[in-house]
PDB file of C-alpha atoms and ligand atoms in Angstrom:
ATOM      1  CA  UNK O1024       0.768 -21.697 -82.943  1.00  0.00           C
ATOM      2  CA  UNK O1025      -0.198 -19.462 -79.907  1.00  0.00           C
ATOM      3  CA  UNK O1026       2.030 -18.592 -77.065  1.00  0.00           C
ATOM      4  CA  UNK O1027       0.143 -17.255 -74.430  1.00  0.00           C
ATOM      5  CA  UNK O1028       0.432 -16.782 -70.959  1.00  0.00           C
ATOM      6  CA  UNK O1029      -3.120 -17.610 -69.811  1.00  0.00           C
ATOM      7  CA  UNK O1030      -4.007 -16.252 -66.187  1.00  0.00           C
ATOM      8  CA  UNK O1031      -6.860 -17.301 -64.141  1.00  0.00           C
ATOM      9  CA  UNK O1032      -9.142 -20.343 -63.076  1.00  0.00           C
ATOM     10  CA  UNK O1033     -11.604 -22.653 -64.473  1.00  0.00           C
ATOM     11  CA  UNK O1034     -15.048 -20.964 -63.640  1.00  0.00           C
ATOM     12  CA  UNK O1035     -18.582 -21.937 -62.884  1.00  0.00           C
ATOM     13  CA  UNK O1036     -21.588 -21.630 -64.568  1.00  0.00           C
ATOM     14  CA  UNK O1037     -21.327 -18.252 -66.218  1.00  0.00           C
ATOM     15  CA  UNK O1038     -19.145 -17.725 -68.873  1.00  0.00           C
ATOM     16  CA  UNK O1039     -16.010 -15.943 -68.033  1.00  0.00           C
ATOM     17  CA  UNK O1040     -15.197 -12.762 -69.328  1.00  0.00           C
ATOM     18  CA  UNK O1041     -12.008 -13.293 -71.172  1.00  0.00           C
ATOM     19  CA  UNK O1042      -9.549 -10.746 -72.929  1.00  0.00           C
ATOM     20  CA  UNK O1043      -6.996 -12.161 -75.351  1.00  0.00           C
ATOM     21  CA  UNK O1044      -4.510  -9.408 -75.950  1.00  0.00           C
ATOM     22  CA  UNK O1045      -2.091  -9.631 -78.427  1.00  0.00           C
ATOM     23  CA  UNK O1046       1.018  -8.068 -77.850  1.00  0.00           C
ATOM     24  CA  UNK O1047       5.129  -7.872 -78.468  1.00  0.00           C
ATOM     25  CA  UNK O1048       5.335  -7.428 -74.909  1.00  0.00           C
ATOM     26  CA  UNK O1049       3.420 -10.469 -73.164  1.00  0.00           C
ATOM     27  CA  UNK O1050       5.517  -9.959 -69.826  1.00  0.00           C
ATOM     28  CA  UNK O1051       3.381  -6.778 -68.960  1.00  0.00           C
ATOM     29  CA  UNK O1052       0.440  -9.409 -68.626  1.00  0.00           C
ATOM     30  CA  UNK O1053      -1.238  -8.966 -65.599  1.00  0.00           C
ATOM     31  CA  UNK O1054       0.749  -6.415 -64.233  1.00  0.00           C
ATOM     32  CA  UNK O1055      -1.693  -4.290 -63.023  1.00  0.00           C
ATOM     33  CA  UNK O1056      -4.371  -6.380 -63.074  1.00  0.00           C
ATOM     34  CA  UNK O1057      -2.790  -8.892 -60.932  1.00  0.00           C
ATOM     35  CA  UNK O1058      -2.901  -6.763 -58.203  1.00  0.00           C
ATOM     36  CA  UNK O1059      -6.250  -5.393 -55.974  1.00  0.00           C
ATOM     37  CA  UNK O1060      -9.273  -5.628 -56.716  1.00  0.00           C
ATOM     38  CA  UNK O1061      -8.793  -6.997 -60.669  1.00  0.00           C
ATOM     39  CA  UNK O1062      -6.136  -9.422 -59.609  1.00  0.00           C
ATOM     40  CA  UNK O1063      -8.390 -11.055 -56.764  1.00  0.00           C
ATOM     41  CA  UNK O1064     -10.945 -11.121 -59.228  1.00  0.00           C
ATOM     42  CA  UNK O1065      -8.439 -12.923 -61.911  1.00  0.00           C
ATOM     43  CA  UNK O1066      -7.731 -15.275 -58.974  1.00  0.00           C
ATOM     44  CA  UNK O1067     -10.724 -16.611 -57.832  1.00  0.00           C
ATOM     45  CA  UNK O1068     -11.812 -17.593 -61.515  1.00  0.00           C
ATOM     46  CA  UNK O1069     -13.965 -14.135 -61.976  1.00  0.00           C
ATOM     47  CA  UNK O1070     -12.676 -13.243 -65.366  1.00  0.00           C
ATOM     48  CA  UNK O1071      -9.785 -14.446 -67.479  1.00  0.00           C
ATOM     49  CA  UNK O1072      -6.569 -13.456 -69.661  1.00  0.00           C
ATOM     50  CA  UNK O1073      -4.825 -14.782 -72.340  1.00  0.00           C
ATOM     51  CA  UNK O1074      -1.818 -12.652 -73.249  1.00  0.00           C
ATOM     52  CA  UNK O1075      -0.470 -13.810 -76.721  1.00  0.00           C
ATOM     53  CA  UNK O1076       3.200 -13.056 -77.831  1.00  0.00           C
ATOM     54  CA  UNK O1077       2.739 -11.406 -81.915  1.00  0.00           C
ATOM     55  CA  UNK O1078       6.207 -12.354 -81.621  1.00  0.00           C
ATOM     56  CA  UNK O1079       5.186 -15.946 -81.923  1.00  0.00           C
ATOM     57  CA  UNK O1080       3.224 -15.701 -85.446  1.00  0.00           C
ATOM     58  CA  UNK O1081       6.692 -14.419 -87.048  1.00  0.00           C
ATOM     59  CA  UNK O1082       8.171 -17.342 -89.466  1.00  0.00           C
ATOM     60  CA  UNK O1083      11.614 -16.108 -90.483  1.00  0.00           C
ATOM     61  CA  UNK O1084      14.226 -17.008 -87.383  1.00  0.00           C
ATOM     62  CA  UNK O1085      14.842 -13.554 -86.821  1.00  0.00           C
ATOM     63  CA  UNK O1086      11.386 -13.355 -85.174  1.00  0.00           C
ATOM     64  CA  UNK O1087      10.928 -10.356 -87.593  1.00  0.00           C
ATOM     65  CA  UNK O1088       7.353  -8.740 -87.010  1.00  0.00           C
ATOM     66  CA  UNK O1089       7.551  -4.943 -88.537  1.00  0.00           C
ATOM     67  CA  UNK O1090       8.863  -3.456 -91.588  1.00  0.00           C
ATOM     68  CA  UNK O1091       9.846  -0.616 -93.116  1.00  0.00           C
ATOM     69  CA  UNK O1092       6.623   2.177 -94.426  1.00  0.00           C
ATOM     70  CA  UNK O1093       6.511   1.920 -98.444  1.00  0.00           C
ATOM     71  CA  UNK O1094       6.046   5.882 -99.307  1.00  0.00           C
ATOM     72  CA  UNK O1095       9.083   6.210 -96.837  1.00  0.00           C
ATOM     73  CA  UNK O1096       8.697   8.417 -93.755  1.00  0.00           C
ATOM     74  CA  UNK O1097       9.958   7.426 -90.131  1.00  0.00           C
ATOM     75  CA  UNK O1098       9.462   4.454 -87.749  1.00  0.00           C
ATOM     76  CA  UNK O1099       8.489   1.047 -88.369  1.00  0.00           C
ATOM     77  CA  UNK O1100       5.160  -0.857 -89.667  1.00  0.00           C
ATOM     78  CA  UNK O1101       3.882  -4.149 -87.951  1.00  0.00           C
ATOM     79  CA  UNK O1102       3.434  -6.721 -90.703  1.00  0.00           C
ATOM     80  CA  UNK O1103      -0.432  -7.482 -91.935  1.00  0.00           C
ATOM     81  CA  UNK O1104       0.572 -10.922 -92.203  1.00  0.00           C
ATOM     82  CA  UNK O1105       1.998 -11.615 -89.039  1.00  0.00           C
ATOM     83  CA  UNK O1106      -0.805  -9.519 -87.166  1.00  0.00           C
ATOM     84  CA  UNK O1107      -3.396 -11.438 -89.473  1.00  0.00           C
ATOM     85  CA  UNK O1108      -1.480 -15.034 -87.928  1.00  0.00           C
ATOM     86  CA  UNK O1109      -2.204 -14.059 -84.105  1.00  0.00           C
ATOM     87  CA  UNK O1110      -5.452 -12.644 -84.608  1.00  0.00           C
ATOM     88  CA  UNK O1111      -6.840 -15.771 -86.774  1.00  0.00           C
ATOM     89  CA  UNK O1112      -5.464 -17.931 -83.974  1.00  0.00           C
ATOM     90  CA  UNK O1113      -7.107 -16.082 -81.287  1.00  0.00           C
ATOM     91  CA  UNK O1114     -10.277 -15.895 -83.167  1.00  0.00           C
ATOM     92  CA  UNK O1115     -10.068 -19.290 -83.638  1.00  0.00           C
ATOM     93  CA  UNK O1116      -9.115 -19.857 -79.515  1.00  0.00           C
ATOM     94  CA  UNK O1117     -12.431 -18.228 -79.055  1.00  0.00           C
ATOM     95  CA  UNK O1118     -14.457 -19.646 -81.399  1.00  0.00           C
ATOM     96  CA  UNK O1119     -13.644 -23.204 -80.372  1.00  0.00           C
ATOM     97  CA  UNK O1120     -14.570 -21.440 -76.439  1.00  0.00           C
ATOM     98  CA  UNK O1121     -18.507 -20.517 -77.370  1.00  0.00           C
ATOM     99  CA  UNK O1122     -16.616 -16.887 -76.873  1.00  0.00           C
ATOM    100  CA  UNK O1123     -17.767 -13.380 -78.444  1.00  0.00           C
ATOM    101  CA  UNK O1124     -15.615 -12.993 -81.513  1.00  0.00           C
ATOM    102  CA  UNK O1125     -15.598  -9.303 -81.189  1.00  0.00           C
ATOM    103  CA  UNK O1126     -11.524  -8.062 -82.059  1.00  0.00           C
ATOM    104  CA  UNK O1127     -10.596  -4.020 -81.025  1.00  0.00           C
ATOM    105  CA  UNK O1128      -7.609  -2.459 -82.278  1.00  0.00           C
ATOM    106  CA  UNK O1129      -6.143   0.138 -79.473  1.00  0.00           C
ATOM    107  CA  UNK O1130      -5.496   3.533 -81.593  1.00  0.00           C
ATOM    108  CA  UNK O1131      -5.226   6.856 -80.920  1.00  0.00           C
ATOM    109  CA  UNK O1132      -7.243   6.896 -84.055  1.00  0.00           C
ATOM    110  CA  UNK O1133     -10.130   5.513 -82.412  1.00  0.00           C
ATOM    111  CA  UNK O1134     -13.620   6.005 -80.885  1.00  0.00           C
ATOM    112  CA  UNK O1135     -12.362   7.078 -77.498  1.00  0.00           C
ATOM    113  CA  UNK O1136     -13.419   4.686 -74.610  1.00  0.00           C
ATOM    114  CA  UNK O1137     -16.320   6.060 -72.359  1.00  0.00           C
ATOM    115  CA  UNK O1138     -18.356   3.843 -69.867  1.00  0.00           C
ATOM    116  CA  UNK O1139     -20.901   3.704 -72.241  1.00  0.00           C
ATOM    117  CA  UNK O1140     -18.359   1.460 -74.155  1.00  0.00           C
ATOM    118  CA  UNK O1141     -17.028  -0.049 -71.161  1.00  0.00           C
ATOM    119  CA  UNK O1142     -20.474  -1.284 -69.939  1.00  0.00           C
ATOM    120  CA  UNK O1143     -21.342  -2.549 -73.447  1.00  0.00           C
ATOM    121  CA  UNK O1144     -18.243  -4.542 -73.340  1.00  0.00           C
ATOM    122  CA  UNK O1145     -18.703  -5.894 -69.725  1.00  0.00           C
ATOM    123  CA  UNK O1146     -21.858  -7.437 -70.910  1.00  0.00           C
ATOM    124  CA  UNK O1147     -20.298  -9.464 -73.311  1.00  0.00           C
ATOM    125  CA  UNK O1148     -18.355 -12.018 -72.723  1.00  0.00           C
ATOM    126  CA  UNK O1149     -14.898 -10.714 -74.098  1.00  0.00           C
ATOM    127  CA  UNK O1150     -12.918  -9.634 -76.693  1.00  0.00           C
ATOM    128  CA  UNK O1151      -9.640  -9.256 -78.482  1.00  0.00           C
ATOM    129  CA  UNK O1152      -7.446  -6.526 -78.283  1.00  0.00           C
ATOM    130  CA  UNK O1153      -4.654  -6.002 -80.565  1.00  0.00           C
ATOM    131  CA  UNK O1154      -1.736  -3.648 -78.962  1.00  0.00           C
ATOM    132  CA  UNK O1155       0.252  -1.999 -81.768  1.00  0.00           C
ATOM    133  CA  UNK O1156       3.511  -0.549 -81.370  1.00  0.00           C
ATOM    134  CA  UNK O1157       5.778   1.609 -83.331  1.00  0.00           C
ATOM    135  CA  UNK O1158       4.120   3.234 -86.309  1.00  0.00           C
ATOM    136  CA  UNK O1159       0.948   0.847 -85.899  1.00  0.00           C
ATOM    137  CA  UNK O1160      -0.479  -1.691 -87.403  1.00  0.00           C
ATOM    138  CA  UNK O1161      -0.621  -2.125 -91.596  1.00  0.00           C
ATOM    139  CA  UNK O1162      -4.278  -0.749 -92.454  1.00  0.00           C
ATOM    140  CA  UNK O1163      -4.517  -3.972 -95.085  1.00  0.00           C
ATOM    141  CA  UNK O1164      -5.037  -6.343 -91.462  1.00  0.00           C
ATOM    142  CA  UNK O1165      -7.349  -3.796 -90.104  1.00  0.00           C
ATOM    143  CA  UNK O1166      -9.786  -3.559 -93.379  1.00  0.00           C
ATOM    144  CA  UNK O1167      -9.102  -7.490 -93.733  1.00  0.00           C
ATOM    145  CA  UNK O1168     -10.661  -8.135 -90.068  1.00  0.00           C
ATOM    146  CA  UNK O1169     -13.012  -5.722 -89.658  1.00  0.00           C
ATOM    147  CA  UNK O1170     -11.400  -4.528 -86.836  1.00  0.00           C
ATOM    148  CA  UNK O1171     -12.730  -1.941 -85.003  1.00  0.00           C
ATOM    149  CA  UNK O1172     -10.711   1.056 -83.224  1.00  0.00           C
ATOM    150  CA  UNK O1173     -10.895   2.091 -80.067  1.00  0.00           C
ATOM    151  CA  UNK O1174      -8.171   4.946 -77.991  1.00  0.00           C
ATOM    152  CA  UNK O1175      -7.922   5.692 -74.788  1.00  0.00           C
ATOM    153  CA  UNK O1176      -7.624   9.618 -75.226  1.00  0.00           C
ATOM    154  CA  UNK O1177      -6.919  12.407 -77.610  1.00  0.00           C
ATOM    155  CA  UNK O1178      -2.552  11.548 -76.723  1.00  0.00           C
ATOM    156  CA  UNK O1179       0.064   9.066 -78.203  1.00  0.00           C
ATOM    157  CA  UNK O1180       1.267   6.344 -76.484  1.00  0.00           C
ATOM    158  CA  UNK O1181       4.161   4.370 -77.487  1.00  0.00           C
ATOM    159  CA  UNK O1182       2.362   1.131 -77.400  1.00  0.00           C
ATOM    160  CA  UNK O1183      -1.162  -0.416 -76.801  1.00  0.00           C
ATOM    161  CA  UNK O1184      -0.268  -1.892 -73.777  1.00  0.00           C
ATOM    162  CA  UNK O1185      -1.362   0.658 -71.381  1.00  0.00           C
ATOM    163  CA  UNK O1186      -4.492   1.653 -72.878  1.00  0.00           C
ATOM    164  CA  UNK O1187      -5.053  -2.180 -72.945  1.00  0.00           C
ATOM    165  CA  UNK O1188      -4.940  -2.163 -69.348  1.00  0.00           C
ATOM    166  CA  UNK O1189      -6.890   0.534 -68.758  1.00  0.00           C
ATOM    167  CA  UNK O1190      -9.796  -0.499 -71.013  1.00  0.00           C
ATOM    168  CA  UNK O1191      -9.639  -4.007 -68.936  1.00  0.00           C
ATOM    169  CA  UNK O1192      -9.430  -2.450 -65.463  1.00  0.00           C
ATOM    170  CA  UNK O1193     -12.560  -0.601 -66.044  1.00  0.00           C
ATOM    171  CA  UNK O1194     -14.549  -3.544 -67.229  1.00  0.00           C
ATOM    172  CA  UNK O1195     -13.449  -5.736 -64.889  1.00  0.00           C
ATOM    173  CA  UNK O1196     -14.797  -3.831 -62.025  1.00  0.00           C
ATOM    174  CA  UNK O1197     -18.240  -3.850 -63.998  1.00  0.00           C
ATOM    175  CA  UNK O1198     -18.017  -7.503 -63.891  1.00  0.00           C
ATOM    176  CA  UNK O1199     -20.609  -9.391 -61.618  1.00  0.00           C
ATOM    177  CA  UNK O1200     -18.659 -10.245 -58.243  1.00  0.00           C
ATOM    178  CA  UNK O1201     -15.979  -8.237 -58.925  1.00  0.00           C
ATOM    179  CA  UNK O1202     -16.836  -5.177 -56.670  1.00  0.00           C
ATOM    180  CA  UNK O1203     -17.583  -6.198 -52.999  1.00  0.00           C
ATOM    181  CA  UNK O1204     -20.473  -3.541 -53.244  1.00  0.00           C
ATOM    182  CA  UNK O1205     -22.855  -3.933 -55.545  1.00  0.00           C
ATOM    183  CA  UNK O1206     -24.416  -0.303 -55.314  1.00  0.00           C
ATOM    184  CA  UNK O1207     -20.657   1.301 -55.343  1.00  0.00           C
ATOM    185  CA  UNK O1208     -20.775   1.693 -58.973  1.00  0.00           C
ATOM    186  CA  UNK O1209     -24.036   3.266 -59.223  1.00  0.00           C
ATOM    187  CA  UNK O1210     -23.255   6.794 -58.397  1.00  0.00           C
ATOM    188  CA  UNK O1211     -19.701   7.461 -60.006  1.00  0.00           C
ATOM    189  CA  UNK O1212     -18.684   9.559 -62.549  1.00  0.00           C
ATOM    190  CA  UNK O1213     -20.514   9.000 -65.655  1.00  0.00           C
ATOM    191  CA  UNK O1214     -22.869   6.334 -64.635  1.00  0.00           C
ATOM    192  CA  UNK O1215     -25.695   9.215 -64.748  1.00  0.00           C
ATOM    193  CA  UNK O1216     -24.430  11.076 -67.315  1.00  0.00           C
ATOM    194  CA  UNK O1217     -22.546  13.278 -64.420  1.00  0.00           C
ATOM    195  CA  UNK O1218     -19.287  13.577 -62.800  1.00  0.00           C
ATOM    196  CA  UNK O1219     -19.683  12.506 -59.039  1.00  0.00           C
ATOM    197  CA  UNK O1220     -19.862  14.327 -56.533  1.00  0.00           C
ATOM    198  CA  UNK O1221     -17.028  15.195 -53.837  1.00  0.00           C
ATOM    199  CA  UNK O1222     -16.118  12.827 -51.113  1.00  0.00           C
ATOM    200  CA  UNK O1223     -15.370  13.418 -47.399  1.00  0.00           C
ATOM    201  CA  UNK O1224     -13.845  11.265 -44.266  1.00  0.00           C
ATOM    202  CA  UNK O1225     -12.322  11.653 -40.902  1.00  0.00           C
ATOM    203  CA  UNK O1226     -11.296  13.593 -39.262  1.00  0.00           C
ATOM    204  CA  UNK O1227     -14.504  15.796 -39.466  1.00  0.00           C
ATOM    205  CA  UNK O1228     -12.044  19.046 -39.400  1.00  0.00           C
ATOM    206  CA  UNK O1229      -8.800  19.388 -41.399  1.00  0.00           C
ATOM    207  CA  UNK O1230      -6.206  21.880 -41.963  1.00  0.00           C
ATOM    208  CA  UNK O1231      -9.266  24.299 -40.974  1.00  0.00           C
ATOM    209  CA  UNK O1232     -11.815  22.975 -43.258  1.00  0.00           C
ATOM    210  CA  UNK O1233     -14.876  21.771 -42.366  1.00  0.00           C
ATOM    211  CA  UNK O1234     -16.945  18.434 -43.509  1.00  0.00           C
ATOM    212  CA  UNK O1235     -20.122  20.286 -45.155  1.00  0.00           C
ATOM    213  CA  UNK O1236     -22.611  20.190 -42.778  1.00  0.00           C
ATOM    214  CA  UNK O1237     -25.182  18.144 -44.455  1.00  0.00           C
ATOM    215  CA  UNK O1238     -23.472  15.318 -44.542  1.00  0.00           C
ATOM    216  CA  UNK O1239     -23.334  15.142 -40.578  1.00  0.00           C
ATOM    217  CA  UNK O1240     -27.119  15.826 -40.886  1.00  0.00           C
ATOM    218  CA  UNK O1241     -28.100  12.227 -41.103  1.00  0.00           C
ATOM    219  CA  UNK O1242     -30.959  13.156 -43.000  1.00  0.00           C
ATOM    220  CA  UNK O1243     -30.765  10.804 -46.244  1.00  0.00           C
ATOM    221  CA  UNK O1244     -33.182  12.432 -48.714  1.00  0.00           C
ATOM    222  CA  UNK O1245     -31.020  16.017 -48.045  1.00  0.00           C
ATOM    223  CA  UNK O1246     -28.155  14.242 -48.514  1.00  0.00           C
ATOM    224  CA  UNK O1247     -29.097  12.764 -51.926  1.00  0.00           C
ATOM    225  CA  UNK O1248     -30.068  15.824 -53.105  1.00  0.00           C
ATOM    226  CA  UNK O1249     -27.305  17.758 -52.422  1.00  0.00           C
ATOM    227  CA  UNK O1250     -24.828  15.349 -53.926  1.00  0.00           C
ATOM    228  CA  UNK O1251     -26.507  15.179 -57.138  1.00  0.00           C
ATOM    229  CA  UNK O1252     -26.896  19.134 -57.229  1.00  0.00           C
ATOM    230  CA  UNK O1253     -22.511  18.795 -56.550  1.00  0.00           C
ATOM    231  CA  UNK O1254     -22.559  16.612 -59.152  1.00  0.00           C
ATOM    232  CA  UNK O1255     -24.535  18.915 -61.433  1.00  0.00           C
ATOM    233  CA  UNK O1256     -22.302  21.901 -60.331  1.00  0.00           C
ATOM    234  CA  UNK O1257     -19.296  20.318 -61.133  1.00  0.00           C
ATOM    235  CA  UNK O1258     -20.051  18.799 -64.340  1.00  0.00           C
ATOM    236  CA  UNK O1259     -21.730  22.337 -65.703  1.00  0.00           C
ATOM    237  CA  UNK O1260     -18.384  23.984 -64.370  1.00  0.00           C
ATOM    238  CA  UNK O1261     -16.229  20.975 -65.899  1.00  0.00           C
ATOM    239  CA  UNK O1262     -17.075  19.386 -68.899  1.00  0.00           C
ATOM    240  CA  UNK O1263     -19.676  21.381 -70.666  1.00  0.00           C
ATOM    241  CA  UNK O1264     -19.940  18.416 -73.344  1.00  0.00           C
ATOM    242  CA  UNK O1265     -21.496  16.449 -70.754  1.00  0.00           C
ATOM    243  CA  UNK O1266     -23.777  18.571 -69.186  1.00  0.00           C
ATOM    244  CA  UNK O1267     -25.171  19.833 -73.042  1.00  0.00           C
ATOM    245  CA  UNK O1268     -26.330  16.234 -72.926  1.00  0.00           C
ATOM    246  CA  UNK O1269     -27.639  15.689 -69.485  1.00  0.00           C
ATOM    247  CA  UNK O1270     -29.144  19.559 -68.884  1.00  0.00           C
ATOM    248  CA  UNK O1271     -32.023  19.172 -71.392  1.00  0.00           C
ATOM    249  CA  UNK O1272     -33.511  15.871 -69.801  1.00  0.00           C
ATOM    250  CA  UNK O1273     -33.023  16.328 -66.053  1.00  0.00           C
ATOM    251  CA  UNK O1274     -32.584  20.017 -65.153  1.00  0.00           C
ATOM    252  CA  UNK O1275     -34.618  23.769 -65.288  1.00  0.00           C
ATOM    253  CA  UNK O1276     -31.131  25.116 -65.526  1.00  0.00           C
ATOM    254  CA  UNK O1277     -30.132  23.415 -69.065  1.00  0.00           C
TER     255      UNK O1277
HETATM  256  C1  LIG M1121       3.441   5.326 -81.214  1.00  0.00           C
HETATM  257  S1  LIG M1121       1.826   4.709 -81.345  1.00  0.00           S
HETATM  258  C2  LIG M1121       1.490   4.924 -83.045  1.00  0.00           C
HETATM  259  C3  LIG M1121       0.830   6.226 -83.337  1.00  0.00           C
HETATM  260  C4  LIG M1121       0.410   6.382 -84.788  1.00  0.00           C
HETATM  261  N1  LIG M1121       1.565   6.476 -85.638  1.00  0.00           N
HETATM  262  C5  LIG M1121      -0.429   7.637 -84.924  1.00  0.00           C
HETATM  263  O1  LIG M1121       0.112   8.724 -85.080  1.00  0.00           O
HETATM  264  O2  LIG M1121      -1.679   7.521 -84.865  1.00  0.00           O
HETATM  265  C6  LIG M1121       2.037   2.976 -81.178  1.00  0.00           C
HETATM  266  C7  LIG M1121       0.825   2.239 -80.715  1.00  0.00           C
HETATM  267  O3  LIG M1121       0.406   2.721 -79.467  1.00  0.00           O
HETATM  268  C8  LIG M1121      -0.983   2.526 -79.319  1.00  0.00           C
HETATM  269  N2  LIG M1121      -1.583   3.813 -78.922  1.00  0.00           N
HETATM  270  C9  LIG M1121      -0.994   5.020 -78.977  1.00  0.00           C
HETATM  271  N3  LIG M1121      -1.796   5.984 -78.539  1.00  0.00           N
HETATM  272  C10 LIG M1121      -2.951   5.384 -78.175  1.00  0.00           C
HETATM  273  C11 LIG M1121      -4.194   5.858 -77.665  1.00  0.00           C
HETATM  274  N4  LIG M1121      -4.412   7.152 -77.447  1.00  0.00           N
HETATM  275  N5  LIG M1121      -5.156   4.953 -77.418  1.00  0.00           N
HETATM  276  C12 LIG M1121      -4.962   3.637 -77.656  1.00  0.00           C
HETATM  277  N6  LIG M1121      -3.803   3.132 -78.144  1.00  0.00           N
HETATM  278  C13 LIG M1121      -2.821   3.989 -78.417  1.00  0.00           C
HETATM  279  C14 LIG M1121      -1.525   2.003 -80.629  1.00  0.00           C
HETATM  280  O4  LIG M1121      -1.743   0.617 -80.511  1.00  0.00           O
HETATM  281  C15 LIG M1121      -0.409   2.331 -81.599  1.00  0.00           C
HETATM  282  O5  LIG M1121      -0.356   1.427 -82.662  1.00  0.00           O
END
């Protein structure tokens, strides 16, 4: 049994990207990614979502889905079994669909999601996501599946849900179609192995401060160069992890 709310159109050729997520809270499918640019994408058939209700794998008619931790301690477990039932019948849903069978646990436990990740993922053509809530998921389903762990940061949430989103907002945009300019992605944060560099608009003058002046220069190969040494600046001043990895391959300075 599956009770999903499945978003999105029949598409052409390529495969759609498709996320199942499997949640106890199936209402806060799209949400987000129903609106801008993910949601236009969602509409015109780009990608696609199946949000599945845990809830509906439960087989007493209480609904029940978690349970009490054996060793004690606080909070509340979600049920191997019950997890097992929703994943199985997504697997299943995507097996039957010629889909990737790949299933990712959201966990502050975790590898933590970089683009490197999110580009890996975009090139496939989907995945599973289980959303835990409460204390988590029981480690039994995990093992059982092979399920692999991915977190959104070095916090705690109080449910999958948001990291969810965030993991599928970032791939969607990666998706082909998806962003209106094709290039756009090319020089952001990361893409390089570099935070980007800083941005500037009208008016040319604000609150005193200036537009840099090369920017006005209209001189293309200056330009480039100066954004990149920005974006070298910043990510030496910034995130010194990053730069230890970049410095050695593109700079004198590493
Ligand atoms: C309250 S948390 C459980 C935290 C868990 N007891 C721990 O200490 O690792 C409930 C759920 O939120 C999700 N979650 C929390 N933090 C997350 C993070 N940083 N990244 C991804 N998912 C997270 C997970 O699905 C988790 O099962």
């Amino acid at each position: 049994m599956t009770t999903a709310t499945t978003t999105g159109h029949e598409g052409g050729a390529r495969k759609r990207w498709t996320a199942r997520v499997l949640t106890l809270l199936p209402e806060a499918f799209p949400g987000l990614l129903g609106l801008s640019l993910a949601g236009r994408a969602l509409r015109d058939g780009l990608w696609h979502l199946e949000a599945v209700d845990i809830r509906g794998f439960a087989t007493d008619r209480h609904r029940t889905v978690d349970d009490t931790p054996f060793g004690g301690g606080p909070g509340m477990v979600l049920r191997p079994d019950i997890v097992a039932a929703a994943i199985d019948a997504s697997l299943a849903d995507a097996t039957a669909a010629g889909e990737n069978r790949r299933v990712i646990y959201l966990s502050p436990r975790g590898r933590v999601i970089d683009q490197k990740l999110v580009r890996e993922l975009a090139a496939a053509d989907g995945f599973i996501l289980v959303c835990g809530r409460f204390e988590g998921v029981d480690q039994r389903v995990l093992d059982a599946r092979a399920i692999e762990e991915v977190s959104l940061g070095d916090f705690v949430l109080s449910g999958g849900e948001p990291a969810a989103v965030a993991l599928i907002d970032a791939i969607v945009r990666l998706l082909p179609g998806v962003m209106g300019d094709a290039a756009s992605s090319e020089d952001e944060s990361f893409e390089h192995g570099l935070l980007e560099y800083p941005h500037y608009t009208r008016p040319q003058t604000w609150e005193g401060r200036a537009v840099p002046d090369i920017l006005l220069s209209g001189h293309h190969a200056d330009i480039r160069r100066w954004r990149r040494e920005q974006a070298e600046t910043i990510t030496q001043q910034r995130r010194p992890d990053l730069w230890s990895r970049y410095a050695p391959n593109h700079t004198k300075r590493g």
